[in-house]
Coordinates of C-alpha atoms and ligand atoms in Angstrom, one line a residue:
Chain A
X21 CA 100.1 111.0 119.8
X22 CA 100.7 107.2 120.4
X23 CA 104.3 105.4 120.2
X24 CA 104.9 103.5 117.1
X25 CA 105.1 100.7 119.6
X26 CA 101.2 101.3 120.6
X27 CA 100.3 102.0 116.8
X28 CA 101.6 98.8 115.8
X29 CA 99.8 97.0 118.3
X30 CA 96.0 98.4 118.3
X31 CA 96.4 97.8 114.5
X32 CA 97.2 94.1 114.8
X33 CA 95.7 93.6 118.0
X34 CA 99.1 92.3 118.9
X35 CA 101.1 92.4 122.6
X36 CA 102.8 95.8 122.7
X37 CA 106.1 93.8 124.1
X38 CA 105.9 91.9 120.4
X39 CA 106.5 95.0 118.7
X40 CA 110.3 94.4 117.9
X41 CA 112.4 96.1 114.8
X42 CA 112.9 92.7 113.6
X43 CA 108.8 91.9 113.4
X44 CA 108.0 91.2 109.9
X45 CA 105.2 91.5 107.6
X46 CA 103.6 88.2 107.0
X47 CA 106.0 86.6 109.8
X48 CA 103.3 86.4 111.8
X49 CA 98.9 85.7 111.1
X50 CA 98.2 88.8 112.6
X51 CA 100.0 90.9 110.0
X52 CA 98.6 89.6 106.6
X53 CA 97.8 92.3 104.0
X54 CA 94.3 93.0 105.6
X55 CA 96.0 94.1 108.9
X56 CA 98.8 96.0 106.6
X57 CA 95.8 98.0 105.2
X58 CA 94.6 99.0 108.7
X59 CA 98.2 99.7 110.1
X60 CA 98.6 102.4 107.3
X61 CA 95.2 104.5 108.0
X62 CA 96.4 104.3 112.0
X63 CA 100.1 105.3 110.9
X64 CA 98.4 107.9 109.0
X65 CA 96.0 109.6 111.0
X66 CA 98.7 108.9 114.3
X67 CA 101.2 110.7 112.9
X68 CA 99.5 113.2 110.8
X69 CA 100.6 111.7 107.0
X70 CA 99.9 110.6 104.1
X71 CA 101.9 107.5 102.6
X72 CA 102.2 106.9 98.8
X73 CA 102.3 103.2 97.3
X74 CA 105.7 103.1 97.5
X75 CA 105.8 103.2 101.5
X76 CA 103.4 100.6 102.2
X77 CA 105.2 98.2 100.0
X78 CA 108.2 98.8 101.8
X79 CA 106.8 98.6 105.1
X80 CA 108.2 95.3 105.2
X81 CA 109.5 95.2 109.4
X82 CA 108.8 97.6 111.9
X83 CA 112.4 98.8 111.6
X84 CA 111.8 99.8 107.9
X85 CA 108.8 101.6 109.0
X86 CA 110.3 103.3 111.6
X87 CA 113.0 104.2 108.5
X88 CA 110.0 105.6 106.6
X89 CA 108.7 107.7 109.2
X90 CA 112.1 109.3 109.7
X91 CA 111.6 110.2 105.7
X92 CA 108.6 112.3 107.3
X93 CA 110.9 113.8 109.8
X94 CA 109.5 111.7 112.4
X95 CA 111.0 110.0 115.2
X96 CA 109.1 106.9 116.5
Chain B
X10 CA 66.3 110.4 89.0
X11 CA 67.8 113.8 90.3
X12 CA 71.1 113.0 92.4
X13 CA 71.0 114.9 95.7
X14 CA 74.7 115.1 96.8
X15 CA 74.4 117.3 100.1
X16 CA 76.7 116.5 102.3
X17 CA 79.1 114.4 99.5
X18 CA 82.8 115.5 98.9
X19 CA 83.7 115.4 95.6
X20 CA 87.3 116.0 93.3
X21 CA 87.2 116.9 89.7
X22 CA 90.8 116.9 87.9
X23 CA 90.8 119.3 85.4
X24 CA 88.2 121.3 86.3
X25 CA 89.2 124.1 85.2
X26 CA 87.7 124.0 82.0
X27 CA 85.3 122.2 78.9
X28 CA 83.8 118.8 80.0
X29 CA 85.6 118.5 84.0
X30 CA 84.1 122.6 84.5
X31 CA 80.3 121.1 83.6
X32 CA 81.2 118.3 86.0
X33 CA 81.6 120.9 88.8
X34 CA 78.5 123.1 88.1
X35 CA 76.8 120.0 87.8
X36 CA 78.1 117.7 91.4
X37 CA 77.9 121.3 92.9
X38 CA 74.3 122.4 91.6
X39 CA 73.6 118.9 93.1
X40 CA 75.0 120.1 96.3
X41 CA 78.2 118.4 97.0
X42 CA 81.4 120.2 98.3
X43 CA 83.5 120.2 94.9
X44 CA 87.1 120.3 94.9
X45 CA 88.8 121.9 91.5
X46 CA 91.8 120.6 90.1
X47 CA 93.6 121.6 87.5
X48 CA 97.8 122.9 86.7
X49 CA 96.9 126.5 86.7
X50 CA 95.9 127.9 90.2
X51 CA 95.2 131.4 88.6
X52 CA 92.9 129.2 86.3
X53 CA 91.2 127.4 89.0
X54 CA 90.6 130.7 91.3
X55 CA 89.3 132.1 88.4
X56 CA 87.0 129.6 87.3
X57 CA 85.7 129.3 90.7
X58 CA 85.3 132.9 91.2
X59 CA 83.2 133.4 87.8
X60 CA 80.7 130.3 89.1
X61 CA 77.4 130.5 90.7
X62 CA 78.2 128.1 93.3
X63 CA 81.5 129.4 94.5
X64 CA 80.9 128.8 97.7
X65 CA 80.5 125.2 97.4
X66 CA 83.7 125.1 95.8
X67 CA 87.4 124.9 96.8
X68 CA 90.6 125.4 94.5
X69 CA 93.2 122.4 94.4
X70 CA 95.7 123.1 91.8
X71 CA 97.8 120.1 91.0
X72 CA 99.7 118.5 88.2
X73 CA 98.0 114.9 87.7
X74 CA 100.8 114.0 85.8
X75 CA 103.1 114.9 89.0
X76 CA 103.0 111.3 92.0
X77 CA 104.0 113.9 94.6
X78 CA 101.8 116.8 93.7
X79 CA 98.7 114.4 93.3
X80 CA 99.7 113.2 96.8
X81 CA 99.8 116.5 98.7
X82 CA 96.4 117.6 97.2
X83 CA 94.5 114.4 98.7
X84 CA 96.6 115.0 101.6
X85 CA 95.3 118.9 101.6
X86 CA 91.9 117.7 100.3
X87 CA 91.7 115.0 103.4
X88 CA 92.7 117.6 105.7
X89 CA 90.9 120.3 104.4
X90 CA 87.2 117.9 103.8
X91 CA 88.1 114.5 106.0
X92 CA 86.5 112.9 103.4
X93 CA 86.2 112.1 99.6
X94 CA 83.1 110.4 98.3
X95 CA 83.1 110.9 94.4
X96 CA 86.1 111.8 92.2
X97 CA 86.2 112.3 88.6
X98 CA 89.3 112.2 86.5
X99 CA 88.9 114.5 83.7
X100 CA 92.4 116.2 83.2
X101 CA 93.8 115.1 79.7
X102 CA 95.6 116.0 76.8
X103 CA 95.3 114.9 73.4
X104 CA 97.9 115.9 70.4
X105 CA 97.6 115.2 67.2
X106 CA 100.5 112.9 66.0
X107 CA 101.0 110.3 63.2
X108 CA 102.8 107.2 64.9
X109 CA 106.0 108.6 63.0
X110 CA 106.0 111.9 64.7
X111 CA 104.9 110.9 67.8
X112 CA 107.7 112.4 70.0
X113 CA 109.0 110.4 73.2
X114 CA 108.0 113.6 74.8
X115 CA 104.7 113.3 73.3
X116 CA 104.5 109.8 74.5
X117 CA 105.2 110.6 78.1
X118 CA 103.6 113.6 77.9
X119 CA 99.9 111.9 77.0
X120 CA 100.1 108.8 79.2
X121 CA 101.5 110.4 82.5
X122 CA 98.0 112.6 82.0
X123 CA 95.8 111.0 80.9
X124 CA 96.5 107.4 82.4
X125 CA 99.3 107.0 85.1
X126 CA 97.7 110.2 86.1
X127 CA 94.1 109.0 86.7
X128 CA 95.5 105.8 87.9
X129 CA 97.4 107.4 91.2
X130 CA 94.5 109.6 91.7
X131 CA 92.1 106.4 91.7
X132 CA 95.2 105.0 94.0
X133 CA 94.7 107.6 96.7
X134 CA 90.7 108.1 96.5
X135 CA 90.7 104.5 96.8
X136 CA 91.8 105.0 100.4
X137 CA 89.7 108.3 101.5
X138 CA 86.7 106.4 99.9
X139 CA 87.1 102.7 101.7
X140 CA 87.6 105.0 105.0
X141 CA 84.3 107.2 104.8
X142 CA 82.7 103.2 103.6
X143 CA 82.8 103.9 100.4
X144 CA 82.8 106.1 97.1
X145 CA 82.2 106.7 93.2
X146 CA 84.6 106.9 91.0
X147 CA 84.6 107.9 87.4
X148 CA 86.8 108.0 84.5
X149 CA 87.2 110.2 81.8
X150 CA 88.1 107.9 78.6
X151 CA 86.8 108.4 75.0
X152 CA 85.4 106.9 71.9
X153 CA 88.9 106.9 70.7
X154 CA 90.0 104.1 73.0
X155 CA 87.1 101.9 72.5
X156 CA 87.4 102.4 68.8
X157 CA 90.7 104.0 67.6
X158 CA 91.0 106.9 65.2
X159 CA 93.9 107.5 63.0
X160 CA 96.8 110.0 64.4
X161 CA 95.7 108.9 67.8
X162 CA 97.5 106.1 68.7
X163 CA 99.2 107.3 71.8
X164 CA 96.3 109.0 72.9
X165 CA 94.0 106.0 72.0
X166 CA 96.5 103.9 74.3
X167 CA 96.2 105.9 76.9
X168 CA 92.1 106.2 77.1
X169 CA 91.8 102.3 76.3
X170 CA 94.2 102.0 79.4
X171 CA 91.7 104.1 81.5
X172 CA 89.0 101.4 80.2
X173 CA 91.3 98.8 81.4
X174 CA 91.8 100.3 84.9
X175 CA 88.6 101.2 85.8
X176 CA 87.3 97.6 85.0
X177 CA 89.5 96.0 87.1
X178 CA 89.5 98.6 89.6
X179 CA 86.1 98.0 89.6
X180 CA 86.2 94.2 90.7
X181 CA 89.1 95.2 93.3
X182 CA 86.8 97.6 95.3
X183 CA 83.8 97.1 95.1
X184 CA 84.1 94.8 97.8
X185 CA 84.7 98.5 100.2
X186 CA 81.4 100.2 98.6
X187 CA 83.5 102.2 95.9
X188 CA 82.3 102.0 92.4
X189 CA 84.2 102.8 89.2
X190 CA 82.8 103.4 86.3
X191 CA 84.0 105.3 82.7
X192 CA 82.5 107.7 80.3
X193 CA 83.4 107.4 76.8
X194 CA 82.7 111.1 75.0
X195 CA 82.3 111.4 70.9
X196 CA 83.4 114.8 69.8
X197 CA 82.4 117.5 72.7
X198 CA 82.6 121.0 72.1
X199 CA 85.6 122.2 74.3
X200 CA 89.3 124.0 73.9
X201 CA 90.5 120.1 73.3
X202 CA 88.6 120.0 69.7
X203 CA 88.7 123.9 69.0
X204 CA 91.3 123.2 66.7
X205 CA 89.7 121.1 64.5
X206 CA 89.5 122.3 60.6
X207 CA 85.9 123.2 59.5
X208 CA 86.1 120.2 56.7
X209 CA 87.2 117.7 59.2
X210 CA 83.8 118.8 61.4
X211 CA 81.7 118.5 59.0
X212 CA 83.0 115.0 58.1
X213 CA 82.7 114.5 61.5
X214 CA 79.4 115.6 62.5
X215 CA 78.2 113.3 59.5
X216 CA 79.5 110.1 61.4
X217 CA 77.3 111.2 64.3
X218 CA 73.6 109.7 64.4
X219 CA 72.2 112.9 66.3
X220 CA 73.6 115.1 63.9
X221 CA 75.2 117.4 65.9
X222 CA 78.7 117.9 67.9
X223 CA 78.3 117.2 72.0
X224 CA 78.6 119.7 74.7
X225 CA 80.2 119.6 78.0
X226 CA 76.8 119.9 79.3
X227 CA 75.7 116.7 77.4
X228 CA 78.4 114.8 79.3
X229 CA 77.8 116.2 83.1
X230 CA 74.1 114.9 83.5
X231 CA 75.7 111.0 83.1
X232 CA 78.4 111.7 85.5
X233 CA 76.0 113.5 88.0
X234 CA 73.8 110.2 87.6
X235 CA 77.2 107.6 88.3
X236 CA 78.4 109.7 91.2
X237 CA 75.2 109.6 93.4
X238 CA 72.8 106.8 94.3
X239 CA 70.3 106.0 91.3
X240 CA 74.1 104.4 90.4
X241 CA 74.0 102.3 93.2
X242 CA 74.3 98.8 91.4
X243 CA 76.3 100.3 88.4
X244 CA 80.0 99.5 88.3
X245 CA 82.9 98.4 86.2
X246 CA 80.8 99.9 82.9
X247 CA 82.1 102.4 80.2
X248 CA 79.0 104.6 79.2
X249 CA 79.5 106.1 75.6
X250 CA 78.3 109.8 75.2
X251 CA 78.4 110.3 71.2
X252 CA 75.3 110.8 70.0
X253 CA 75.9 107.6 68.1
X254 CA 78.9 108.3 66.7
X255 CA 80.6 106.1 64.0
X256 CA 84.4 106.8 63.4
Ligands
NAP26 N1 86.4 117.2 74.1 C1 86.2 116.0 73.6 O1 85.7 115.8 72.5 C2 86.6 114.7 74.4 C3 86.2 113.5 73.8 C4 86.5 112.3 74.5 C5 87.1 112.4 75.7 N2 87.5 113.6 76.3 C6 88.2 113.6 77.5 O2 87.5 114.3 78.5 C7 88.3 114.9 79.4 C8 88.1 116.5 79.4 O3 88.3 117.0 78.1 P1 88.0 118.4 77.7 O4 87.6 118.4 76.3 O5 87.2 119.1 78.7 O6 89.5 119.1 77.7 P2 90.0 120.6 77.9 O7 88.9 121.5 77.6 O8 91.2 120.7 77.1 O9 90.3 120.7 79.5 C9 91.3 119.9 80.0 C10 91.4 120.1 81.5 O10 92.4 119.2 82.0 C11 93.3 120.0 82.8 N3 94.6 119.4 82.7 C12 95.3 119.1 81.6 N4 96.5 118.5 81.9 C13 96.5 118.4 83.2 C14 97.4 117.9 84.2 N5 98.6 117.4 83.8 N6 97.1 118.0 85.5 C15 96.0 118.5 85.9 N7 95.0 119.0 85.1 C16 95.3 119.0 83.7 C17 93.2 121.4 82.2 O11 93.6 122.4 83.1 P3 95.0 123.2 83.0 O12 95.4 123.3 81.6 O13 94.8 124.4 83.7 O14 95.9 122.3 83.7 C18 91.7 121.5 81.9 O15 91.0 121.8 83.1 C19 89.7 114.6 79.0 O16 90.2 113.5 79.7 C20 89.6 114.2 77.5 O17 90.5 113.3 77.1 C21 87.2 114.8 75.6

């Protein structure tokens, strides 16, 4: 299984070290909604579930989806 | 054109029984892996058990009308398949009720089956399908929402708000292969129109051009057709079956 860190970064094709809690969606070109899309399916298939509607619009910094995760009892 | 579906994995909400069961045979005869939805798991054992092609199919009981329920069957389904290719949304419910009597219960009741429920199915195929490149999706709605009939009107609402998502649907993915389209039934022989008084059928069967009530088997062949290739360049389209019905 890959860190959250590593997830993050493949699906945004992103440096791993810019993978802060305080990265936000849309803060930077790299996460746009297209790259949001693609970051779910790798979350998903990473860590083995499946997120409703409600998760990915809250996925709004990787802090809150590190939050979400824990709702899956995950710890990334 | 015969749709070969070897190799396709389809879901069929409410498949237990009248128009969804034909789907089944149907997308199974055809020789897709069929999923079988439906509330009842003893229901959808037991329709699976009594079929020919039981072993192209596999239970999935779940509420439609229930987000979390509908969200651990595709999670079960993806697990269980890896894939979805065609889904059909045929769970509904339909109760009689003059706009007086129509209960708040009632109200709920009919839309979170027969529209919010297709729409968060359509939410989560729309994901399995755009991973596997693609996917057919169709829509249980009726003459009722194109055309209204009286002591419908929740009911009406709902299945003219399946017409409304699958359009727009349509537009939003077709873009990732998936197609949705929508058939409209007339009056189809099944548990939903058992009830209806002998009078009322005969003043019914005399609105319809081909003179006769449908049957669930009249409805499968179109769906069979939409979910497999010969529907490649079909999308966005609401398909009456009626037998040219006038209400
Ligand atoms: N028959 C007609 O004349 C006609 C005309 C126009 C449109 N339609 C539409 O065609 C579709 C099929 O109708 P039908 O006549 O075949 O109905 P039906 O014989 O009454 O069967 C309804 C199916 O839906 C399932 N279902 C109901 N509520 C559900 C829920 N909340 N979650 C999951 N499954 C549920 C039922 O299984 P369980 O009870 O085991 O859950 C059953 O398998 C419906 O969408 C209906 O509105 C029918």
């Amino acid at each position: 299984m890959k860190s959250l860190a590593e997830v993050f970064a493949e699906s945004l094709m992103i440096d791993a070290a810019s993978v802060v809690d305080s990265l936000a969606y849309q803060s930077i070109k790299e996460w746009d909604s297209v790259a949001h899309m693609v970051l779910v399916t790798a979350l998903e298939d990473n860590f083995d579930i499946m997120l409703d509607a409600d998760d990915i619009v809250a996925m709004s910094s990787v802090a809150k989806v590190r939050a979400i995760l824990a709702k899956y009892d995950i710890t990334a | 054109m015969a749709s070969d579906l070897s190799g396709r994995v389809a879901l069929v909400t409410g498949g237990t029984r009248g128009i969804g069961r034909a789907i089944v045979l149907a997308l199974a005869g055809a020789g897709a892996t069929v999923f079988v939805g439906g509330r009842s798991a003893e229901a959808v054992e037991a329709m699976i058990a009594g079929s020919a092609v039981a072993d192209r199919l596999h239970p999935l009981p779940f509420d439609v009308a229930d987000p979390a329920a509908v969200k651990a069957a595709f999670m079960a389904l993806q697990k269980q398949a890896g894939r979805l290719d065609i889904l059909v949304n045929s769970a509904g419910v339909l109760k009689d009720a003059v706009i007086e009597m129509t209960s708040t219960g009632l109200m709920a009741e009919t839309l979170a089956t027969n529209l919010t429920g297709t729409l968060t199915c359509c939410q989560y195929a729309v994901r399995l399908m755009g991973r596997a490149g693609g996917g057919s999706i169709i829509n249980l709605t009726s003459i009722i929402g194109r055309v209204g009939y009286p002591g419908h009107t929740a009911y009406g609402a709902a299945k003219a708000g399946v017409i409304g998502l699958t359009i727009s649907l349509a537009r939003e993915v077709g873009g990732r292969g998936i197609r949705v389209n929508a058939v409209a039934p007339g009056t189809i022989e099944t548990d939903m129109t058992a009830g209806i008084p002998d009078d009322k059928r005969a003043a019914l069967v005399e609105r319809i051009a081909l003179g006769r009530t449908g049957q669930p088997e009249d409805v499968a062949p179109l769906v069979l057709f939409l979910a497999g290739d010969g529907a490649r360049y079909i999308s966005g389209q609401v398909i009456g079956v009626d037998g040219a019905m006038a209400m």
